[in-house]
């Protein structure tokens, strides 16, 4: 009777081992799939970063004369404001 119980337990362990092996194979397949997806997304991100950098450089180089004139006017206004503040502080 003990041998039958032992044999039964061994069969149960063998079945459990087979299930675990199958589960391990499934998990390894999932890991491989996720690694491939991660690599693809990483490559896409790198490509987008390069494109973004190119667009930013292009935007910086595409400053128009209007932008320059506007910037000059704003700087001149700031200088006048600073001069007024210095004059007011000097009088005190």
PDB file of N, CA and C in Angstrom:
ATOM      1  N   UNK A   1       0.815  -1.185   0.000  1.00  0.00           N
ATOM      2  CA  UNK A   1       0.000   0.000   0.000  1.00  0.00           C
ATOM      3  C   UNK A   1       0.869   1.264   0.000  1.00  0.00           C
ATOM      4  N   UNK A   2       1.947   1.300   0.722  1.00  0.00           N
ATOM      5  CA  UNK A   2       2.844   2.438   0.748  1.00  0.00           C
ATOM      6  C   UNK A   2       3.479   2.681  -0.609  1.00  0.00           C
ATOM      7  N   UNK A   3       3.744   1.597  -1.328  1.00  0.00           N
ATOM      8  CA  UNK A   3       4.345   1.723  -2.658  1.00  0.00           C
ATOM      9  C   UNK A   3       3.353   2.377  -3.611  1.00  0.00           C
ATOM     10  N   UNK A   4       2.062   2.027  -3.489  1.00  0.00           N
ATOM     11  CA  UNK A   4       1.043   2.631  -4.354  1.00  0.00           C
ATOM     12  C   UNK A   4       0.932   4.133  -4.070  1.00  0.00           C
ATOM     13  N   UNK A   5       0.966   4.511  -2.829  1.00  0.00           N
ATOM     14  CA  UNK A   5       0.883   5.927  -2.463  1.00  0.00           C
ATOM     15  C   UNK A   5       2.116   6.666  -2.991  1.00  0.00           C
ATOM     16  N   UNK A   6       3.275   6.026  -2.817  1.00  0.00           N
ATOM     17  CA  UNK A   6       4.518   6.612  -3.299  1.00  0.00           C
ATOM     18  C   UNK A   6       4.476   6.790  -4.812  1.00  0.00           C
ATOM     19  N   UNK A   7       4.032   5.761  -5.532  1.00  0.00           N
ATOM     20  CA  UNK A   7       3.948   5.816  -6.994  1.00  0.00           C
ATOM     21  C   UNK A   7       2.967   6.910  -7.427  1.00  0.00           C
ATOM     22  N   UNK A   8       1.867   7.029  -6.721  1.00  0.00           N
ATOM     23  CA  UNK A   8       0.878   8.055  -7.032  1.00  0.00           C
ATOM     24  C   UNK A   8       1.479   9.454  -6.849  1.00  0.00           C
ATOM     25  N   UNK A   9       2.183   9.638  -5.766  1.00  0.00           N
ATOM     26  CA  UNK A   9       2.807  10.940  -5.502  1.00  0.00           C
ATOM     27  C   UNK A   9       3.867  11.253  -6.551  1.00  0.00           C
ATOM     28  N   UNK A  10       4.626  10.231  -6.978  1.00  0.00           N
ATOM     29  CA  UNK A  10       5.641  10.432  -8.011  1.00  0.00           C
ATOM     30  C   UNK A  10       4.976  10.868  -9.315  1.00  0.00           C
ATOM     31  N   UNK A  11       3.853  10.216  -9.674  1.00  0.00           N
ATOM     32  CA  UNK A  11       3.118  10.602 -10.896  1.00  0.00           C
ATOM     33  C   UNK A  11       2.622  12.050 -10.792  1.00  0.00           C
ATOM     34  N   UNK A  12       2.132  12.427  -9.612  1.00  0.00           N
ATOM     35  CA  UNK A  12       1.668  13.795  -9.414  1.00  0.00           C
ATOM     36  C   UNK A  12       2.821  14.792  -9.581  1.00  0.00           C
ATOM     37  N   UNK A  13       3.957  14.435  -9.036  1.00  0.00           N
ATOM     38  CA  UNK A  13       5.126  15.301  -9.169  1.00  0.00           C
ATOM     39  C   UNK A  13       5.573  15.406 -10.625  1.00  0.00           C
ATOM     40  N   UNK A  14       5.515  14.315 -11.345  1.00  0.00           N
ATOM     41  CA  UNK A  14       5.898  14.323 -12.767  1.00  0.00           C
ATOM     42  C   UNK A  14       4.942  15.222 -13.552  1.00  0.00           C
ATOM     43  N   UNK A  15       3.635  15.110 -13.275  1.00  0.00           N
ATOM     44  CA  UNK A  15       2.657  15.967 -13.950  1.00  0.00           C
ATOM     45  C   UNK A  15       2.879  17.439 -13.601  1.00  0.00           C
ATOM     46  N   UNK A  16       3.160  17.693 -12.348  1.00  0.00           N
ATOM     47  CA  UNK A  16       3.419  19.069 -11.926  1.00  0.00           C
ATOM     48  C   UNK A  16       4.684  19.612 -12.600  1.00  0.00           C
ATOM     49  N   UNK A  17       5.713  18.758 -12.716  1.00  0.00           N
ATOM     50  CA  UNK A  17       6.946  19.157 -13.383  1.00  0.00           C
ATOM     51  C   UNK A  17       6.675  19.495 -14.846  1.00  0.00           C
ATOM     52  N   UNK A  18       5.860  18.707 -15.516  1.00  0.00           N
ATOM     53  CA  UNK A  18       5.534  18.971 -16.915  1.00  0.00           C
ATOM     54  C   UNK A  18       4.783  20.299 -17.067  1.00  0.00           C
ATOM     55  N   UNK A  19       3.850  20.554 -16.143  1.00  0.00           N
ATOM     56  CA  UNK A  19       3.123  21.824 -16.177  1.00  0.00           C
ATOM     57  C   UNK A  19       4.069  22.998 -15.980  1.00  0.00           C
ATOM     58  N   UNK A  20       4.987  22.842 -15.042  1.00  0.00           N
ATOM     59  CA  UNK A  20       5.940  23.920 -14.768  1.00  0.00           C
ATOM     60  C   UNK A  20       6.871  24.152 -15.955  1.00  0.00           C
ATOM     61  N   UNK A  21       7.279  23.080 -16.615  1.00  0.00           N
ATOM     62  CA  UNK A  21       8.126  23.219 -17.809  1.00  0.00           C
ATOM     63  C   UNK A  21       7.380  23.974 -18.901  1.00  0.00           C
ATOM     64  N   UNK A  22       6.080  23.647 -19.080  1.00  0.00           N
ATOM     65  CA  UNK A  22       5.281  24.332 -20.099  1.00  0.00           C
ATOM     66  C   UNK A  22       5.109  25.803 -19.732  1.00  0.00           C
ATOM     67  N   UNK A  23       4.852  26.066 -18.455  1.00  0.00           N
ATOM     68  CA  UNK A  23       4.701  27.445 -18.004  1.00  0.00           C
ATOM     69  C   UNK A  23       6.001  28.222 -18.205  1.00  0.00           C
ATOM     70  N   UNK A  24       7.131  27.588 -17.926  1.00  0.00           N
ATOM     71  CA  UNK A  24       8.433  28.231 -18.124  1.00  0.00           C
ATOM     72  C   UNK A  24       8.631  28.564 -19.596  1.00  0.00           C
ATOM     73  N   UNK A  25       8.295  27.634 -20.479  1.00  0.00           N
ATOM     74  CA  UNK A  25       8.447  27.876 -21.917  1.00  0.00           C
ATOM     75  C   UNK A  25       7.563  29.054 -22.354  1.00  0.00           C
ATOM     76  N   UNK A  26       6.325  29.092 -21.832  1.00  0.00           N
ATOM     77  CA  UNK A  26       5.422  30.204 -22.173  1.00  0.00           C
ATOM     78  C   UNK A  26       5.986  31.531 -21.683  1.00  0.00           C
ATOM     79  N   UNK A  27       6.507  31.547 -20.468  1.00  0.00           N
ATOM     80  CA  UNK A  27       7.070  32.777 -19.916  1.00  0.00           C
ATOM     81  C   UNK A  27       8.311  33.219 -20.688  1.00  0.00           C
ATOM     82  N   UNK A  28       9.140  32.273 -21.092  1.00  0.00           N
ATOM     83  CA  UNK A  28      10.322  32.616 -21.880  1.00  0.00           C
ATOM     84  C   UNK A  28       9.923  33.201 -23.231  1.00  0.00           C
ATOM     85  N   UNK A  29       8.870  32.643 -23.840  1.00  0.00           N
ATOM     86  CA  UNK A  29       8.379  33.176 -25.120  1.00  0.00           C
ATOM     87  C   UNK A  29       7.853  34.602 -24.928  1.00  0.00           C
ATOM     88  N   UNK A  30       7.138  34.822 -23.830  1.00  0.00           N
ATOM     89  CA  UNK A  30       6.623  36.162 -23.537  1.00  0.00           C
ATOM     90  C   UNK A  30       7.762  37.139 -23.323  1.00  0.00           C
ATOM     91  N   UNK A  31       8.774  36.721 -22.600  1.00  0.00           N
ATOM     92  CA  UNK A  31       9.943  37.582 -22.353  1.00  0.00           C
ATOM     93  C   UNK A  31      10.608  37.958 -23.672  1.00  0.00           C
ATOM     94  N   UNK A  32      10.787  36.987 -24.547  1.00  0.00           N
ATOM     95  CA  UNK A  32      11.423  37.252 -25.843  1.00  0.00           C
ATOM     96  C   UNK A  32      10.596  38.231 -26.665  1.00  0.00           C
ATOM     97  N   UNK A  33       9.278  38.042 -26.646  1.00  0.00           N
ATOM     98  CA  UNK A  33       8.388  38.945 -27.386  1.00  0.00           C
ATOM     99  C   UNK A  33       8.487  40.365 -26.827  1.00  0.00           C
ATOM    100  N   UNK A  34       8.495  40.492 -25.508  1.00  0.00           N
ATOM    101  CA  UNK A  34       8.593  41.810 -24.886  1.00  0.00           C
ATOM    102  C   UNK A  34       9.948  42.464 -25.167  1.00  0.00           C
ATOM    103  N   UNK A  35      11.008  41.671 -25.195  1.00  0.00           N
ATOM    104  CA  UNK A  35      12.328  42.220 -25.528  1.00  0.00           C
ATOM    105  C   UNK A  35      12.333  42.773 -26.954  1.00  0.00           C
ATOM    106  N   UNK A  36      11.720  42.045 -27.872  1.00  0.00           N
ATOM    107  CA  UNK A  36      11.657  42.503 -29.261  1.00  0.00           C
ATOM    108  C   UNK A  36      10.835  43.785 -29.375  1.00  0.00           C
ATOM    109  N   UNK A  37       9.688  43.831 -28.667  1.00  0.00           N
ATOM    110  CA  UNK A  37       8.864  45.038 -28.681  1.00  0.00           C
ATOM    111  C   UNK A  37       9.631  46.215 -28.088  1.00  0.00           C
ATOM    112  N   UNK A  38      10.346  45.964 -27.009  1.00  0.00           N
ATOM    113  CA  UNK A  38      11.133  47.013 -26.357  1.00  0.00           C
ATOM    114  C   UNK A  38      12.202  47.546 -27.311  1.00  0.00           C
ATOM    115  N   UNK A  39      12.854  46.657 -28.034  1.00  0.00           N
ATOM    116  CA  UNK A  39      13.891  47.070 -28.985  1.00  0.00           C
ATOM    117  C   UNK A  39      13.281  47.923 -30.100  1.00  0.00           C
ATOM    118  N   UNK A  40      12.117  47.507 -30.605  1.00  0.00           N
ATOM    119  CA  UNK A  40      11.450  48.275 -31.656  1.00  0.00           C
ATOM    120  C   UNK A  40      11.064  49.666 -31.160  1.00  0.00           C
ATOM    121  N   UNK A  41      10.523  49.729 -29.952  1.00  0.00           N
ATOM    122  CA  UNK A  41      10.118  51.022 -29.390  1.00  0.00           C
ATOM    123  C   UNK A  41      11.334  51.900 -29.115  1.00  0.00           C
ATOM    124  N   UNK A  42      12.425  51.283 -28.713  1.00  0.00           N
ATOM    125  CA  UNK A  42      13.656  52.034 -28.475  1.00  0.00           C
ATOM    126  C   UNK A  42      14.178  52.630 -29.778  1.00  0.00           C
ATOM    127  N   UNK A  43      14.146  51.859 -30.838  1.00  0.00           N
ATOM    128  CA  UNK A  43      14.588  52.354 -32.143  1.00  0.00           C
ATOM    129  C   UNK A  43      13.675  53.484 -32.630  1.00  0.00           C
ATOM    130  N   UNK A  44      12.362  53.317 -32.425  1.00  0.00           N
ATOM    131  CA  UNK A  44      11.419  54.362 -32.831  1.00  0.00           C
ATOM    132  C   UNK A  44      11.667  55.639 -32.035  1.00  0.00           C
ATOM    133  N   UNK A  45      11.928  55.487 -30.743  1.00  0.00           N
ATOM    134  CA  UNK A  45      12.216  56.656 -29.899  1.00  0.00           C
ATOM    135  C   UNK A  45      13.474  57.366 -30.379  1.00  0.00           C
ATOM    136  N   UNK A  46      14.510  56.612 -30.675  1.00  0.00           N
ATOM    137  CA  UNK A  46      15.752  57.214 -31.176  1.00  0.00           C
ATOM    138  C   UNK A  46      15.515  57.973 -32.476  1.00  0.00           C
ATOM    139  N   UNK A  47      14.726  57.388 -33.367  1.00  0.00           N
ATOM    140  CA  UNK A  47      14.428  58.044 -34.637  1.00  0.00           C
ATOM    141  C   UNK A  47      13.655  59.340 -34.404  1.00  0.00           C
ATOM    142  N   UNK A  48      12.693  59.308 -33.478  1.00  0.00           N
ATOM    143  CA  UNK A  48      11.929  60.512 -33.172  1.00  0.00           C
ATOM    144  C   UNK A  48      12.793  61.586 -32.517  1.00  0.00           C
ATOM    145  N   UNK A  49      13.742  61.170 -31.680  1.00  0.00           N
ATOM    146  CA  UNK A  49      14.643  62.137 -31.060  1.00  0.00           C
ATOM    147  C   UNK A  49      15.517  62.823 -32.110  1.00  0.00           C
ATOM    148  N   UNK A  50      16.007  62.057 -33.063  1.00  0.00           N
ATOM    149  CA  UNK A  50      16.819  62.630 -34.143  1.00  0.00           C
ATOM    150  C   UNK A  50      15.973  63.605 -34.959  1.00  0.00           C
ATOM    151  N   UNK A  51      14.747  63.210 -35.264  1.00  0.00           N
ATOM    152  CA  UNK A  51      13.856  64.080 -36.037  1.00  0.00           C
ATOM    153  C   UNK A  51      13.538  65.359 -35.260  1.00  0.00           C
ATOM    154  N   UNK A  52      13.277  65.226 -33.968  1.00  0.00           N
ATOM    155  CA  UNK A  52      12.990  66.384 -33.123  1.00  0.00           C
ATOM    156  C   UNK A  52      14.183  67.338 -33.103  1.00  0.00           C
ATOM    157  N   UNK A  53      15.383  66.784 -32.914  1.00  0.00           N
ATOM    158  CA  UNK A  53      16.584  67.623 -32.897  1.00  0.00           C
ATOM    159  C   UNK A  53      16.768  68.350 -34.222  1.00  0.00           C
ATOM    160  N   UNK A  54      16.512  67.655 -35.315  1.00  0.00           N
ATOM    161  CA  UNK A  54      16.631  68.289 -36.633  1.00  0.00           C
ATOM    162  C   UNK A  54      15.624  69.421 -36.788  1.00  0.00           C
ATOM    163  N   UNK A  55      14.396  69.182 -36.327  1.00  0.00           N
ATOM    164  CA  UNK A  55      13.376  70.236 -36.414  1.00  0.00           C
ATOM    165  C   UNK A  55      13.745  71.444 -35.556  1.00  0.00           C
ATOM    166  N   UNK A  56      14.275  71.196 -34.382  1.00  0.00           N
ATOM    167  CA  UNK A  56      14.661  72.300 -33.510  1.00  0.00           C
ATOM    168  C   UNK A  56      15.801  73.112 -34.124  1.00  0.00           C
ATOM    169  N   UNK A  57      16.767  72.432 -34.706  1.00  0.00           N
ATOM    170  CA  UNK A  57      17.879  73.136 -35.362  1.00  0.00           C
ATOM    171  C   UNK A  57      17.348  73.937 -36.535  1.00  0.00           C
ATOM    172  N   UNK A  58      16.454  73.327 -37.310  1.00  0.00           N
ATOM    173  CA  UNK A  58      15.850  74.040 -38.442  1.00  0.00           C
ATOM    174  C   UNK A  58      15.079  75.254 -37.991  1.00  0.00           C
ATOM    175  N   UNK A  59      14.357  75.128 -36.891  1.00  0.00           N
ATOM    176  CA  UNK A  59      13.585  76.254 -36.383  1.00  0.00           C
ATOM    177  C   UNK A  59      14.515  77.371 -35.920  1.00  0.00           C
ATOM    178  N   UNK A  60      15.624  76.995 -35.280  1.00  0.00           N
ATOM    179  CA  UNK A  60      16.573  77.996 -34.822  1.00  0.00           C
ATOM    180  C   UNK A  60      17.210  78.725 -36.001  1.00  0.00           C
ATOM    181  N   UNK A  61      17.469  78.023 -37.081  1.00  0.00           N
ATOM    182  CA  UNK A  61      18.102  78.631 -38.247  1.00  0.00           C
ATOM    183  C   UNK A  61      17.110  79.436 -39.080  1.00  0.00           C
ATOM    184  N   UNK A  62      15.840  79.235 -38.845  1.00  0.00           N
ATOM    185  CA  UNK A  62      14.793  79.868 -39.644  1.00  0.00           C
ATOM    186  C   UNK A  62      14.239  81.115 -38.957  1.00  0.00           C
ATOM    187  N   UNK A  63      15.084  81.814 -38.246  1.00  0.00           N
ATOM    188  CA  UNK A  63      14.659  83.052 -37.600  1.00  0.00           C
ATOM    189  C   UNK A  63      14.536  84.124 -38.682  1.00  0.00           C
ATOM    190  N   UNK A  64      13.393  84.714 -38.742  1.00  0.00           N
ATOM    191  CA  UNK A  64      13.158  85.716 -39.793  1.00  0.00           C
ATOM    192  C   UNK A  64      13.616  87.099 -39.329  1.00  0.00           C
ATOM    193  N   UNK A  65      13.678  88.019 -40.290  1.00  0.00           N
ATOM    194  CA  UNK A  65      14.056  89.389 -39.984  1.00  0.00           C
ATOM    195  C   UNK A  65      13.045  90.029 -39.028  1.00  0.00           C
ATOM    196  N   UNK A  66      11.781  89.669 -39.183  1.00  0.00           N
ATOM    197  CA  UNK A  66      10.738  90.200 -38.312  1.00  0.00           C
ATOM    198  C   UNK A  66      11.020  89.818 -36.861  1.00  0.00           C
ATOM    199  N   UNK A  67      11.422  88.555 -36.643  1.00  0.00           N
ATOM    200  CA  UNK A  67      11.741  88.105 -35.291  1.00  0.00           C
ATOM    201  C   UNK A  67      12.918  88.878 -34.720  1.00  0.00           C
ATOM    202  N   UNK A  68      13.900  89.149 -35.549  1.00  0.00           N
ATOM    203  CA  UNK A  68      15.083  89.896 -35.099  1.00  0.00           C
ATOM    204  C   UNK A  68      14.686  91.315 -34.727  1.00  0.00           C
ATOM    205  N   UNK A  69      13.875  91.951 -35.565  1.00  0.00           N
ATOM    206  CA  UNK A  69      13.437  93.325 -35.291  1.00  0.00           C
ATOM    207  C   UNK A  69      12.596  93.373 -34.020  1.00  0.00           C
ATOM    208  N   UNK A  70      11.708  92.411 -33.855  1.00  0.00           N
ATOM    209  CA  UNK A  70      10.884  92.364 -32.645  1.00  0.00           C
ATOM    210  C   UNK A  70      11.754  92.201 -31.409  1.00  0.00           C
ATOM    211  N   UNK A  71      12.731  91.338 -31.506  1.00  0.00           N
ATOM    212  CA  UNK A  71      13.638  91.122 -30.379  1.00  0.00           C
ATOM    213  C   UNK A  71      14.434  92.379 -30.064  1.00  0.00           C
ATOM    214  N   UNK A  72      14.901  93.081 -31.099  1.00  0.00           N
ATOM    215  CA  UNK A  72      15.655  94.323 -30.887  1.00  0.00           C
ATOM    216  C   UNK A  72      14.787  95.361 -30.183  1.00  0.00           C
ATOM    217  N   UNK A  73      13.520  95.496 -30.618  1.00  0.00           N
ATOM    218  CA  UNK A  73      12.616  96.456 -29.991  1.00  0.00           C
ATOM    219  C   UNK A  73      12.377  96.106 -28.522  1.00  0.00           C
ATOM    220  N   UNK A  74      12.193  94.835 -28.241  1.00  0.00           N
ATOM    221  CA  UNK A  74      11.960  94.417 -26.853  1.00  0.00           C
ATOM    222  C   UNK A  74      13.184  94.700 -25.986  1.00  0.00           C
ATOM    223  N   UNK A  75      14.364  94.429 -26.530  1.00  0.00           N
ATOM    224  CA  UNK A  75      15.602  94.693 -25.782  1.00  0.00           C
ATOM    225  C   UNK A  75      15.761  96.191 -25.549  1.00  0.00           C
ATOM    226  N   UNK A  76      15.491  96.999 -26.567  1.00  0.00           N
ATOM    227  CA  UNK A  76      15.590  98.458 -26.417  1.00  0.00           C
ATOM    228  C   UNK A  76      14.606  98.963 -25.362  1.00  0.00           C
ATOM    229  N   UNK A  77      13.394  98.413 -25.347  1.00  0.00           N
ATOM    230  CA  UNK A  77      12.416  98.799 -24.323  1.00  0.00           C
ATOM    231  C   UNK A  77      12.907  98.426 -22.931  1.00  0.00           C
ATOM    232  N   UNK A  78      13.493  97.246 -22.805  1.00  0.00           N
ATOM    233  CA  UNK A  78      14.024  96.828 -21.506  1.00  0.00           C
ATOM    234  C   UNK A  78      15.159  97.748 -21.066  1.00  0.00           C
ATOM    235  N   UNK A  79      16.014  98.139 -22.013  1.00  0.00           N
ATOM    236  CA  UNK A  79      17.134  99.038 -21.683  1.00  0.00           C
ATOM    237  C   UNK A  79      16.600 100.391 -21.214  1.00  0.00           C
ATOM    238  N   UNK A  80      15.586 100.941 -21.905  1.00  0.00           N
ATOM    239  CA  UNK A  80      14.989 102.213 -21.491  1.00  0.00           C
ATOM    240  C   UNK A  80      14.392 102.099 -20.085  1.00  0.00           C
ATOM    241  N   UNK A  81      13.728 100.986 -19.814  1.00  0.00           N
ATOM    242  CA  UNK A  81      13.132 100.777 -18.491  1.00  0.00           C
ATOM    243  C   UNK A  81      14.214 100.707 -17.418  1.00  0.00           C
ATOM    244  N   UNK A  82      15.287 100.018 -17.714  1.00  0.00           N
ATOM    245  CA  UNK A  82      16.408  99.913 -16.762  1.00  0.00           C
ATOM    246  C   UNK A  82      17.035 101.286 -16.544  1.00  0.00           C
ATOM    247  N   UNK A  83      17.211 102.047 -17.627  1.00  0.00           N
ATOM    248  CA  UNK A  83      17.770 103.404 -17.503  1.00  0.00           C
ATOM    249  C   UNK A  83      16.886 104.278 -16.619  1.00  0.00           C
ATOM    250  N   UNK A  84      15.564 104.191 -16.794  1.00  0.00           N
ATOM    251  CA  UNK A  84      14.633 104.954 -15.960  1.00  0.00           C
ATOM    252  C   UNK A  84      14.780 104.572 -14.494  1.00  0.00           C
ATOM    253  N   UNK A  85      14.904 103.256 -14.243  1.00  0.00           N
ATOM    254  CA  UNK A  85      15.061 102.788 -12.871  1.00  0.00           C
ATOM    255  C   UNK A  85      16.354 103.285 -12.261  1.00  0.00           C
ATOM    256  N   UNK A  86      17.421 103.284 -13.049  1.00  0.00           N
ATOM    257  CA  UNK A  86      18.731 103.774 -12.556  1.00  0.00           C
ATOM    258  C   UNK A  86      18.636 105.268 -12.238  1.00  0.00           C
ATOM    259  N   UNK A  87      17.957 106.018 -13.107  1.00  0.00           N
ATOM    260  CA  UNK A  87      17.799 107.453 -12.888  1.00  0.00           C
ATOM    261  C   UNK A  87      17.016 107.708 -11.603  1.00  0.00           C
ATOM    262  N   UNK A  88      15.943 106.988 -11.400  1.00  0.00           N
ATOM    263  CA  UNK A  88      15.128 107.154 -10.199  1.00  0.00           C
ATOM    264  C   UNK A  88      15.952 106.806  -8.959  1.00  0.00           C
ATOM    265  N   UNK A  89      16.726 105.735  -9.020  1.00  0.00           N
ATOM    266  CA  UNK A  89      17.542 105.341  -7.872  1.00  0.00           C
ATOM    267  C   UNK A  89      18.668 106.343  -7.609  1.00  0.00           C
ATOM    268  N   UNK A  90      19.181 106.938  -8.665  1.00  0.00           N
ATOM    269  CA  UNK A  90      20.266 107.904  -8.516  1.00  0.00           C
ATOM    270  C   UNK A  90      19.775 109.188  -7.849  1.00  0.00           C
ATOM    271  N   UNK A  91      18.536 109.565  -8.107  1.00  0.00           N
ATOM    272  CA  UNK A  91      17.974 110.775  -7.528  1.00  0.00           C
ATOM    273  C   UNK A  91      17.729 110.658  -6.039  1.00  0.00           C
ATOM    274  N   UNK A  92      17.576 109.465  -5.552  1.00  0.00           N
ATOM    275  CA  UNK A  92      17.273 109.285  -4.127  1.00  0.00           C
ATOM    276  C   UNK A  92      18.476 109.346  -3.293  1.00  0.00           C
TER     277      UNK A  92
END
